[in-house]
mmCIF file of C-alpha atoms and ligand atoms in Angstrom:
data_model
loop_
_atom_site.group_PDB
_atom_site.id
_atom_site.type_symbol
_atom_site.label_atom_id
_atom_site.label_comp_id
_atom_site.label_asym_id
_atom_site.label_seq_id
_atom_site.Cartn_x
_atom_site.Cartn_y
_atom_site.Cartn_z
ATOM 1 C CA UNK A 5 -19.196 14.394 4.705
ATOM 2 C CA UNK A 6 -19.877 11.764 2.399
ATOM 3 C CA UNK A 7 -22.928 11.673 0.063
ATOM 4 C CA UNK A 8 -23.925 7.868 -0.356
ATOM 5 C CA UNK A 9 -25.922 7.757 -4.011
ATOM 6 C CA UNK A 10 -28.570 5.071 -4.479
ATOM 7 C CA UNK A 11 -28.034 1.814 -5.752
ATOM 8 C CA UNK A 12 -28.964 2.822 -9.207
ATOM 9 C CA UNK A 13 -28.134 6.282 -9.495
ATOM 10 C CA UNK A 14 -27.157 7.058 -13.093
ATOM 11 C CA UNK A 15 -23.694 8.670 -14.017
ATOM 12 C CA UNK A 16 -25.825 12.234 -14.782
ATOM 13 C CA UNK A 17 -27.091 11.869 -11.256
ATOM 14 C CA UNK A 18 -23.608 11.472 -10.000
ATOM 15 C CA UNK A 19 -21.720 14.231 -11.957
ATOM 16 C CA UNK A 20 -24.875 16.448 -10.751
ATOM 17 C CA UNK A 21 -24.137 15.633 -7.468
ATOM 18 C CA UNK A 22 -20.742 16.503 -7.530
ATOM 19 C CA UNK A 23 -20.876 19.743 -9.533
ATOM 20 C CA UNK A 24 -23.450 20.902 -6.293
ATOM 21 C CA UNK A 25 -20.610 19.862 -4.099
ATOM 22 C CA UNK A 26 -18.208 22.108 -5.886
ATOM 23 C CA UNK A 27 -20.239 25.056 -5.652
ATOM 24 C CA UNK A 28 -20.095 24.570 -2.456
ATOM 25 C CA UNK A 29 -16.223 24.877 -2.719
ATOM 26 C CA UNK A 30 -15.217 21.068 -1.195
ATOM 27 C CA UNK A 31 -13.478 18.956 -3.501
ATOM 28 C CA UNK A 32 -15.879 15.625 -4.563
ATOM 29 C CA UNK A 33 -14.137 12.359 -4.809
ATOM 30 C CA UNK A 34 -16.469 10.179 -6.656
ATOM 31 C CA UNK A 35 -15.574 6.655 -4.673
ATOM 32 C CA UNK A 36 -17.719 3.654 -7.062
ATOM 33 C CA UNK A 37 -18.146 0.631 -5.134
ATOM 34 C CA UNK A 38 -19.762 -2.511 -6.337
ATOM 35 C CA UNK A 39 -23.380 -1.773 -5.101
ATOM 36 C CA UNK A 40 -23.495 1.831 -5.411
ATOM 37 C CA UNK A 41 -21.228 4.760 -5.681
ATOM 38 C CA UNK A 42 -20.220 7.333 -2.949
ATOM 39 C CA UNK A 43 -18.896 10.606 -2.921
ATOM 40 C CA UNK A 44 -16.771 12.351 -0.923
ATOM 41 C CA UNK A 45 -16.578 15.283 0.003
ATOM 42 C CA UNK A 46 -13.281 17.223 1.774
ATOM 43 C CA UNK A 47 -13.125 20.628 2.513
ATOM 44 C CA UNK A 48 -13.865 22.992 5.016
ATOM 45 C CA UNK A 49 -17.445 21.603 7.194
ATOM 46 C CA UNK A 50 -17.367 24.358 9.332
ATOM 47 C CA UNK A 51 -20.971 26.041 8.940
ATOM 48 C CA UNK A 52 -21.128 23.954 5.706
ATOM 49 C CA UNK A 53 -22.789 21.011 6.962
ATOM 50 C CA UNK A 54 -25.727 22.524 6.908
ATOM 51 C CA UNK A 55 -25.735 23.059 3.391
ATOM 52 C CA UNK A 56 -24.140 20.234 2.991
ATOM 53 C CA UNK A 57 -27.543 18.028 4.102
ATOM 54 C CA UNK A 58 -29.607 19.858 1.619
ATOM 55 C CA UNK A 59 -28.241 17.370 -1.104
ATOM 56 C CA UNK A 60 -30.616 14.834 0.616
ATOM 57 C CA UNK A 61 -33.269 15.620 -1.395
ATOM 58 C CA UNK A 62 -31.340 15.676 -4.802
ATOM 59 C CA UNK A 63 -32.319 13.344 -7.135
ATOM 60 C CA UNK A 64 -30.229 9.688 -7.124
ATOM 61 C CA UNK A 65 -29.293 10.803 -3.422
ATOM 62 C CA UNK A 66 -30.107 8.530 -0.995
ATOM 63 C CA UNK A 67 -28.623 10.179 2.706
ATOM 64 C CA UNK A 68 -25.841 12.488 3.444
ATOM 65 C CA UNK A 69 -23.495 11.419 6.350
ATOM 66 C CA UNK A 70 -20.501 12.846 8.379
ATOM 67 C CA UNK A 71 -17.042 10.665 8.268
ATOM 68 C CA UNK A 72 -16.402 11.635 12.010
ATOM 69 C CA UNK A 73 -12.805 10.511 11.809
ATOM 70 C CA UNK A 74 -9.943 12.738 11.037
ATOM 71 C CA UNK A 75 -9.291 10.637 7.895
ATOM 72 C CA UNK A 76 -11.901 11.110 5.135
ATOM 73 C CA UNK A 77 -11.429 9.529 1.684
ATOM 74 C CA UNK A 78 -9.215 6.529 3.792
ATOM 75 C CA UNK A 79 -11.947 5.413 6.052
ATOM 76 C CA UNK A 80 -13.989 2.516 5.489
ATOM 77 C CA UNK A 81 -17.467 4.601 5.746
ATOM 78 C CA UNK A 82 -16.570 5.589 1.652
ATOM 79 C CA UNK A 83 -16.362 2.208 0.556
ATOM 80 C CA UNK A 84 -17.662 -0.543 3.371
ATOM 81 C CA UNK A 85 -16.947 -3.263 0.994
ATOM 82 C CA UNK A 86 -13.181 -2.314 0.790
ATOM 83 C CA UNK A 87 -10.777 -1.804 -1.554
ATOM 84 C CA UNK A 88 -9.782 -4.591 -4.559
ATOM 85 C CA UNK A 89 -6.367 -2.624 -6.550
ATOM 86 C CA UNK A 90 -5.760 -4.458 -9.908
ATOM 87 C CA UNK A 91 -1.757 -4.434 -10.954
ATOM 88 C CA UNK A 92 -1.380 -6.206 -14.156
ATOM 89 C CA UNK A 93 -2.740 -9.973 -13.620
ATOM 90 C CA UNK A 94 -2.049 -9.584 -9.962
ATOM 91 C CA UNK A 95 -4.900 -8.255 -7.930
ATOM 92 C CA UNK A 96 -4.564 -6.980 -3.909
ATOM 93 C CA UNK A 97 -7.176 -6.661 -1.637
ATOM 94 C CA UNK A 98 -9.764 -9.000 -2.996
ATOM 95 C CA UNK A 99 -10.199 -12.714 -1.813
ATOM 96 C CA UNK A 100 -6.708 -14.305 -2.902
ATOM 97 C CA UNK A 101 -3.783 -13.044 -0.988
ATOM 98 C CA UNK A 102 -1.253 -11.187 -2.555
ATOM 99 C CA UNK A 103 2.518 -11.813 -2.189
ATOM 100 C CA UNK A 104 4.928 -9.322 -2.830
ATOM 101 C CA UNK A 105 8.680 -11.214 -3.080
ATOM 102 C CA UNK A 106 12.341 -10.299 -4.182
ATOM 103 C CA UNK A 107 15.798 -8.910 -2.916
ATOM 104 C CA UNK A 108 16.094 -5.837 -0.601
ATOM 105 C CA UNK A 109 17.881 -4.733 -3.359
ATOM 106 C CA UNK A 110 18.723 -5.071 -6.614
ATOM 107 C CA UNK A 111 22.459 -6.108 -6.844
ATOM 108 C CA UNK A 112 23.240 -7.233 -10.378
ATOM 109 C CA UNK A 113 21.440 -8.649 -13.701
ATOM 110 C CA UNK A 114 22.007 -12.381 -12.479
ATOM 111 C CA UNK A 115 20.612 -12.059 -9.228
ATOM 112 C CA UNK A 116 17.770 -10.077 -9.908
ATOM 113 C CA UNK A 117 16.741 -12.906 -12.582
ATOM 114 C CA UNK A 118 17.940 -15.491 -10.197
ATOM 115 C CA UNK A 119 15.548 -14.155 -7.333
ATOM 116 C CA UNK A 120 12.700 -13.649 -9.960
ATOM 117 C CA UNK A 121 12.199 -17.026 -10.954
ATOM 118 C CA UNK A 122 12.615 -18.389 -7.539
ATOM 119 C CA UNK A 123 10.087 -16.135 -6.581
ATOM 120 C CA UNK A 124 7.596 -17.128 -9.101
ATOM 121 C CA UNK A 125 8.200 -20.786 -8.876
ATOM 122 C CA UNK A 126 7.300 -20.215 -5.523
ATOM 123 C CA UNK A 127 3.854 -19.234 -6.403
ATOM 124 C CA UNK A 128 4.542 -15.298 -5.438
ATOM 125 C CA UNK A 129 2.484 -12.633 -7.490
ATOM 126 C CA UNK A 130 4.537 -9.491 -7.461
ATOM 127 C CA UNK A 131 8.648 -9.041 -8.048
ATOM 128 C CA UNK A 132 9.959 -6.564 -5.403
ATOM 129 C CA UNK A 133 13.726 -5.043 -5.373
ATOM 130 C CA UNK A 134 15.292 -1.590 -4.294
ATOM 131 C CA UNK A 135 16.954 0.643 -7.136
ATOM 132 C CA UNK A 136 16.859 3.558 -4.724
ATOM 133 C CA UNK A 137 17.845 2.107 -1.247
ATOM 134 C CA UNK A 138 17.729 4.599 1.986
ATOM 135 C CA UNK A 139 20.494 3.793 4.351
ATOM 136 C CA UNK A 140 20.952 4.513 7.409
ATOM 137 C CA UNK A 141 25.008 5.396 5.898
ATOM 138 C CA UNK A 142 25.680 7.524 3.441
ATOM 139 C CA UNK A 143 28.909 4.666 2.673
ATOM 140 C CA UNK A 144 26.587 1.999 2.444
ATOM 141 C CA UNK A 145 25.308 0.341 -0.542
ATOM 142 C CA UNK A 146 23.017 3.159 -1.890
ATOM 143 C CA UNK A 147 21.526 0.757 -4.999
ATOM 144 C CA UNK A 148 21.772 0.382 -8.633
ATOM 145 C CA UNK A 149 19.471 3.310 -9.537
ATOM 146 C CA UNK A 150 18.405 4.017 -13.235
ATOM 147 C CA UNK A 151 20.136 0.555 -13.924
ATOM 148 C CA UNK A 152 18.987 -1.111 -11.463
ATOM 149 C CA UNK A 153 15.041 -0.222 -12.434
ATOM 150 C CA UNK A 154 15.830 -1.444 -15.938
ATOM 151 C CA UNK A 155 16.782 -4.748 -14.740
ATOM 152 C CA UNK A 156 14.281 -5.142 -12.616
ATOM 153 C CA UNK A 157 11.609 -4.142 -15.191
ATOM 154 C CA UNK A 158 12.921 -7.017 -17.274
ATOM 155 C CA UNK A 159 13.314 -9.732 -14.925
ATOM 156 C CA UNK A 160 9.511 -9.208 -14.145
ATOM 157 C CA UNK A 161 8.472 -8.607 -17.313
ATOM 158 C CA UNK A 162 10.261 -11.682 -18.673
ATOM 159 C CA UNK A 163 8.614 -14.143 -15.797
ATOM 160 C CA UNK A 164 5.017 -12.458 -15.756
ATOM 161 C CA UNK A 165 5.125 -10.517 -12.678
ATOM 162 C CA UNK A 166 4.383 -6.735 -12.005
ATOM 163 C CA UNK A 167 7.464 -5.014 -9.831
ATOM 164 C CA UNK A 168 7.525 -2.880 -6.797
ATOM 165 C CA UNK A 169 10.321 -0.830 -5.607
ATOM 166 C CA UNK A 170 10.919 2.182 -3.766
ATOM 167 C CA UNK A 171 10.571 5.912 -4.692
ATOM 168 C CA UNK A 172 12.859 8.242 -2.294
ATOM 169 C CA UNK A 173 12.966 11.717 -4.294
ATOM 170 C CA UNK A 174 10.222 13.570 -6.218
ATOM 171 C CA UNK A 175 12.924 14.196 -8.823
ATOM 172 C CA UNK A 176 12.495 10.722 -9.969
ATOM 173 C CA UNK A 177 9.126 9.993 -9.558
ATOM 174 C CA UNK A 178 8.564 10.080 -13.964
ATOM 175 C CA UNK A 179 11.660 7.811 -13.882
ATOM 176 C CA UNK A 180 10.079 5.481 -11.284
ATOM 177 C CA UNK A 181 6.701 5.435 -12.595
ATOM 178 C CA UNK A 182 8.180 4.675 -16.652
ATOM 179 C CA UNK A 183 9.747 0.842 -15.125
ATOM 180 C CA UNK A 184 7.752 0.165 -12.167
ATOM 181 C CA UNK A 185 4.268 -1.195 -11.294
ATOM 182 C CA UNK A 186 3.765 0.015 -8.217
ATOM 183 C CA UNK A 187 5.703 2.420 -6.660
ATOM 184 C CA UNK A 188 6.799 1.809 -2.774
ATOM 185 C CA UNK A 189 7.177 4.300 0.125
ATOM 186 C CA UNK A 190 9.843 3.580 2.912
ATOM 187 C CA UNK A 191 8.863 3.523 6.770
ATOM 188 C CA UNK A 192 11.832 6.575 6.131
ATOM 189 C CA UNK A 193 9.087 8.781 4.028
ATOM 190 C CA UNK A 194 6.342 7.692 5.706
ATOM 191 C CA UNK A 195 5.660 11.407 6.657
ATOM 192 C CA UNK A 196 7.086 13.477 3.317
ATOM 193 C CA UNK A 197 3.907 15.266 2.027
ATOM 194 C CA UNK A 198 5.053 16.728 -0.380
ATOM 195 C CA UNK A 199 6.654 13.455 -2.152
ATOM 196 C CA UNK A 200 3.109 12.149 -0.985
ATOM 197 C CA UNK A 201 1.359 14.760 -2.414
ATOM 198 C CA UNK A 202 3.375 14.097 -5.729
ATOM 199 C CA UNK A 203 2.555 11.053 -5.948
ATOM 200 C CA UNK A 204 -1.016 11.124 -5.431
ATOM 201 C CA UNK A 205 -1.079 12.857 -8.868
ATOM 202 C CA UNK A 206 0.202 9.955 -10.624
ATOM 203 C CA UNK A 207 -1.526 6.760 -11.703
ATOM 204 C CA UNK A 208 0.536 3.872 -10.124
ATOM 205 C CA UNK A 209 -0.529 1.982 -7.090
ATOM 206 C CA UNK A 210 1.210 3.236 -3.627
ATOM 207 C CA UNK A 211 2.636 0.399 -1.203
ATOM 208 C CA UNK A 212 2.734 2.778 1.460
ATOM 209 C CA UNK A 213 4.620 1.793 4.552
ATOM 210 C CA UNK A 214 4.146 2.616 8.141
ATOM 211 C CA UNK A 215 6.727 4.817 9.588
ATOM 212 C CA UNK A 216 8.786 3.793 12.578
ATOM 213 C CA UNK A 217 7.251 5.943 14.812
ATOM 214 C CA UNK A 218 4.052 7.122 12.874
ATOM 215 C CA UNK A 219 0.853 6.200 15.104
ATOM 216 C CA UNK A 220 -1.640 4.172 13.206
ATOM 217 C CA UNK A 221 -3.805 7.827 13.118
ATOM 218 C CA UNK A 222 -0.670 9.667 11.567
ATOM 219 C CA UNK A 223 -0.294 6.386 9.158
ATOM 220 C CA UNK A 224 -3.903 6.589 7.989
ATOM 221 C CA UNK A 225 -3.503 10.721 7.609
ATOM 222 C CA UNK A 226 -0.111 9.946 5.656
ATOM 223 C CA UNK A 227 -2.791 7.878 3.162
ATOM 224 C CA UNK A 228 -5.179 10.570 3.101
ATOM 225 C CA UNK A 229 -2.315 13.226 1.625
ATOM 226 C CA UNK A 230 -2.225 10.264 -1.711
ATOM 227 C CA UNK A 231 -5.894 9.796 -1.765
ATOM 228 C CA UNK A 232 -6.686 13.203 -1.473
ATOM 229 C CA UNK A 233 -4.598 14.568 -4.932
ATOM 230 C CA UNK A 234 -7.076 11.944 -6.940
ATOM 231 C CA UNK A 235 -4.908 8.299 -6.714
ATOM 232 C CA UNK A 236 -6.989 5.947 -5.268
ATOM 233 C CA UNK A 237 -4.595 3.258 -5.259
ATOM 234 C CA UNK A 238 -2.769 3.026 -1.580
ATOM 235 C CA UNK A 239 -1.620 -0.369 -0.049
ATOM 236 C CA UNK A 240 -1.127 0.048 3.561
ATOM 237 C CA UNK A 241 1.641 -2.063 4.462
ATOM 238 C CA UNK A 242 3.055 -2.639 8.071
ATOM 239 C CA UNK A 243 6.499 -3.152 9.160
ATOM 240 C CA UNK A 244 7.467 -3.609 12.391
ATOM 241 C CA UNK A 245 7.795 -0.241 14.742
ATOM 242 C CA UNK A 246 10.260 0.973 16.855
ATOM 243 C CA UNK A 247 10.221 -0.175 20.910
ATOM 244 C CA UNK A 248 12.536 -0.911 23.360
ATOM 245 C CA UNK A 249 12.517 -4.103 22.720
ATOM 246 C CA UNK A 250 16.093 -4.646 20.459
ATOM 247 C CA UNK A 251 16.380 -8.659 20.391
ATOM 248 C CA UNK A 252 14.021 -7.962 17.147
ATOM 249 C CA UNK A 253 15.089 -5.548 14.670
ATOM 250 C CA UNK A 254 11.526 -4.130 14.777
ATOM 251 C CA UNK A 255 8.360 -5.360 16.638
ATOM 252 C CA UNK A 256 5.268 -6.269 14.126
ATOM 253 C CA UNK A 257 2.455 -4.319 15.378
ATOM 254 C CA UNK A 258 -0.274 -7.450 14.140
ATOM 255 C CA UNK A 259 -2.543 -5.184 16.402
ATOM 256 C CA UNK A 260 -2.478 -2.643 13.327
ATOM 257 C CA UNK A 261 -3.824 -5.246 10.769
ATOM 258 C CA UNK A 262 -7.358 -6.006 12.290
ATOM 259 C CA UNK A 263 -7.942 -2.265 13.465
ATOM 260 C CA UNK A 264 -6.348 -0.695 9.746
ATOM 261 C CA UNK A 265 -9.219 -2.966 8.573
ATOM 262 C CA UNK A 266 -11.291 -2.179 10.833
ATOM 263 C CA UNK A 267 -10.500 1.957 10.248
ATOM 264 C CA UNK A 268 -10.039 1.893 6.041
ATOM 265 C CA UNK A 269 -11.337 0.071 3.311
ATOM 266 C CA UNK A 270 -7.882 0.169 1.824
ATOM 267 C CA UNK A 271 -5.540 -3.287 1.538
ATOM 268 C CA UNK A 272 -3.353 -3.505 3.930
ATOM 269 C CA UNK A 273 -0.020 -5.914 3.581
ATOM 270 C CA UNK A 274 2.809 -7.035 6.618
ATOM 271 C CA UNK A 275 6.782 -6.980 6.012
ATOM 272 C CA UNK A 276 7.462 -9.328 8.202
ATOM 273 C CA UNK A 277 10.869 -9.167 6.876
ATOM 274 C CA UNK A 278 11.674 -5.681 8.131
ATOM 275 C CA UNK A 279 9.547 -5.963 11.202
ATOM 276 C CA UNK A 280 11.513 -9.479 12.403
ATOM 277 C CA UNK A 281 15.128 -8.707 10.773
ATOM 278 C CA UNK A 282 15.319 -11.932 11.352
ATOM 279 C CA UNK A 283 15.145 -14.825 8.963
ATOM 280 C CA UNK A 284 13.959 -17.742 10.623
ATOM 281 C CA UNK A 285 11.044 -15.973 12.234
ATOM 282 C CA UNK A 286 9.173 -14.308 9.234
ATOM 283 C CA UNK A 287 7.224 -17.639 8.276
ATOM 284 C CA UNK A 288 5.504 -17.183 11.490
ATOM 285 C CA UNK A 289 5.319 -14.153 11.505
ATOM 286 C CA UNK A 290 4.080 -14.230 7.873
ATOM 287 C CA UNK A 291 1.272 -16.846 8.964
ATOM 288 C CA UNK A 292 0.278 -14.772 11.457
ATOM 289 C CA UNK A 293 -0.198 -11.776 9.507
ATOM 290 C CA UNK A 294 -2.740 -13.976 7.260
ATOM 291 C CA UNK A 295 -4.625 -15.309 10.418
ATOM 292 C CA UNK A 296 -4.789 -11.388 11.320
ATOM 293 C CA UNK A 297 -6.960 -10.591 7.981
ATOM 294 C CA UNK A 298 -3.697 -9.312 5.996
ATOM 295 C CA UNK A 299 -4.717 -8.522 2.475
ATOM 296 C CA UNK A 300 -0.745 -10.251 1.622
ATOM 297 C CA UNK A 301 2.678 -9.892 2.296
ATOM 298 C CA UNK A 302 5.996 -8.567 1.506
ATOM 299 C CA UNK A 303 8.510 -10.914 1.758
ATOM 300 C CA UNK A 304 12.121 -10.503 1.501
ATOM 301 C CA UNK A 305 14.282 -13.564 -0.796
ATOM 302 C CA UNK A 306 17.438 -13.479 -2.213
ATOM 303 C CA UNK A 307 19.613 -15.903 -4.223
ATOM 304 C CA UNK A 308 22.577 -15.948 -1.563
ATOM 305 C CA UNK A 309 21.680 -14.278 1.224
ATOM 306 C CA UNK A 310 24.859 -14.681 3.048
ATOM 307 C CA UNK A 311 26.346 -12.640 0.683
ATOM 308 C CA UNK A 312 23.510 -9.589 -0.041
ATOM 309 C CA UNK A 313 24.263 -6.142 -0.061
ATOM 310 C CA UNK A 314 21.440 -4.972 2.702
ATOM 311 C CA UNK A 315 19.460 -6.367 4.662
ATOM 312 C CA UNK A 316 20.996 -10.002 4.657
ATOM 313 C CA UNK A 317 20.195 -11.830 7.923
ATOM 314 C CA UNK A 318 15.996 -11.296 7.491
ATOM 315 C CA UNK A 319 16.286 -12.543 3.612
ATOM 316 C CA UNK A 320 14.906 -15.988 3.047
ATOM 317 C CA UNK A 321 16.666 -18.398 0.853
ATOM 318 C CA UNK A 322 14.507 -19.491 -2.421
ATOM 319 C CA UNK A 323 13.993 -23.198 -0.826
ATOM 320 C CA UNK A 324 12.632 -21.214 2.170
ATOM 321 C CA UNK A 325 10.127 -19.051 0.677
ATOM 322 C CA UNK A 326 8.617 -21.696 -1.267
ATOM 323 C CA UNK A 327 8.270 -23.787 2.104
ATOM 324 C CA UNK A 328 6.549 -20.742 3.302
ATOM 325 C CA UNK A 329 4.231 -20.177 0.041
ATOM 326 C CA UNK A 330 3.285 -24.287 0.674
ATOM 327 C CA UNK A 331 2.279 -23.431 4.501
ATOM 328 C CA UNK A 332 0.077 -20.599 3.865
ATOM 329 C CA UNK A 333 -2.254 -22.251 1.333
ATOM 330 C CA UNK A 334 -4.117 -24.518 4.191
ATOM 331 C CA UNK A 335 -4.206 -21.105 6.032
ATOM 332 C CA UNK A 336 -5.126 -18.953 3.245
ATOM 333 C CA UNK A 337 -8.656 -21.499 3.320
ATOM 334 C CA UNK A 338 -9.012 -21.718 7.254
ATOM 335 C CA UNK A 339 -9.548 -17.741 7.066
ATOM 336 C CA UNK A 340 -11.652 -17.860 3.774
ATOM 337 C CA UNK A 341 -9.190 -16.747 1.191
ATOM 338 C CA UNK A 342 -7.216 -18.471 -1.285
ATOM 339 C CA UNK A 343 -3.413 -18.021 -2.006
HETATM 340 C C1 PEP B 10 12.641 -2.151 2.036
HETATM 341 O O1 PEP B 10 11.498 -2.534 1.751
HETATM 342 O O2 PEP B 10 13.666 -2.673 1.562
HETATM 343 C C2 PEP B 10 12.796 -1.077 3.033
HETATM 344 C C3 PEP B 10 13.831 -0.249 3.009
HETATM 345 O O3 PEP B 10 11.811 -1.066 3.949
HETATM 346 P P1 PEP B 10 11.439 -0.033 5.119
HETATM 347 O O4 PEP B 10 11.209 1.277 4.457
HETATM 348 O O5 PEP B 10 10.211 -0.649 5.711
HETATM 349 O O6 PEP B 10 12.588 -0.013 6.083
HETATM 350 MN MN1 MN B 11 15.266 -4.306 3.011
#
């Protein structure tokens, strides 16, 4: 159930309403949006609703209303407006696109610098790069680790861009959280609750992606596990799932961007790097994304790729990124949003 407060409910009205929803043993997620706040309220409805309704008539209460879909604090009934997440200068989910570039992984000091001013020449507004990389062998490339964060940490810092990388194990979630900006969920842990769980109790931003074979229901419950420990911050990001089609590495599920917006008020980003694996077709894959009502992108660039570590034949080239930074500005304005 959600309560939806009137538009100018005061804070004592709020934290009323939400000590009434505790007694009633649910847990109240106060959601503020720009017009008025909601809150939310998870827990146990069976016979509850009833009592549930009675908040009606509280003061600052304007109506009481059932989220009838299995998510709760995800769905775009809490916050119709949707979601605008703030990381450093960089903003996602709000009118200007948001685009998230770097290496698969982070290799060495020089190419991590390399691919950060490329990146940011380009126009991109977010550094990305693996530390912790999940293979699918245990004798490939496994990533820089503790180092690697470090230099990615600089590079960013030193060219004005908040960083993203991946978290695989709870064990290093305070290491993770101490150099990075936002902290990244592979399509591999798409379903780990508990490392979920974890890191809904800290305060970074989540760029949480889609699983291979998670259905867009399971992806939106995998959300709700973040949300639901008290971080509000989740970026849902799409990329590519597994078919029987294998001339792609993965096929982009585009379908997933106009019904994710239609489902959550949450931003919602496409890889079209890891859903092509294949260089020359993530521009259009990237400009489709945008004409789909993507909140931004993940892109994939790399100094050399020829010679990368991972993930080499989807990584674009800096002179190809920028090309692709040029072409979606004239989109970015066709669909009412600015790059
Ligand atoms: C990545 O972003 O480099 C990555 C490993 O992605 P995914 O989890 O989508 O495969
Ligand atoms: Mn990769």
């Amino acid at each position: 159930m959600i309560v939806v407060m009137k538009a100018h409910a005061t804070e004592e009205e709020i934290q009323a309403v939400v000590r009434m929803v505790e007694d009633l043993d649910y847990k109240a997620h106060v959601i503020s949006g720009i017009e008025r706040s909601v809150v939310a309220c998870v827990g146990d409805e069976r016979g509850a609703k009833h009592q549930l309704t009675h908040l009606e008539s509280v003061a600052g209460v304007e109506r009481v209303m059932p989220v009838v879909k299995s998510f709760k604090l995800a769905s775009r009934e809490v916050r119709p407006e949707g979601s605008t997440i703030r990381i450093g200068n960089a903003e996602i989910g709000g009118k200007r696109l948001a685009v998230i570039a770097g290496p698969c992984a982070i290799e060495s000091e020089a190419q991590i610098e390399a691919a950060a001013d490329a990146v940011k020449a380009a126009g991109a507004h977010m550094l990305r790069g693996g530390a912790f990389k999940p293979r699918t062998s245990p004798y490939s490339f496994q990533g820089m680790e503790g180092e690697g964060l470090v230099l990615l940490e600089k590079a960013g810092r030193r060219v004005g861009l908040p960083v993203v990388t991946e978290i695989m194990d709870p064990h290093d979630i305070d290491l993770v959280v101490e150099h990075a900006d936002v902290l990244q969920v592979g399509a591999r842990n798409a379903q780990n609750f508990s490392l979920l769980r974890r890191l809904g109790r800290t305060n970074k931003p989540i760029l949480l992606k889609r699983g291979m074979s998670t259905k867009l229901e399971e992806f939106m419950m995998a959300a709700e596990y973040i949300l639901s420990e008290g971080n509000p911050n989740v970026i849902l990001c799409e990329r590519g799932i597994r078919t029987f089609e294998t001339a792609t590495r993965n096929t982009l599920d585009l379908n997933a961007v106009p019904l994710l917006k239609e489902w959550s008020h949450l931003p919602v980003v496409v890889d079209p790097s890891h859903g092509t694996g294949i260089y020359s077709l993530v521009a259009p894959m990237a400009l489709a994304a945008i004409a789909a009502g993507a909140d931004g992108l993940l892109i994939e660039v790399h100094p050399k790729p020829e010679s990368a570590l991972s993930d080499g034949p989807q990584q674009l080239k800096p002179a190809r990124f920028a090309n692709l930074m040029k072409a979606l500005k004239p989109l970015a304005e066709a669909v009412g949003r600015t790059i």
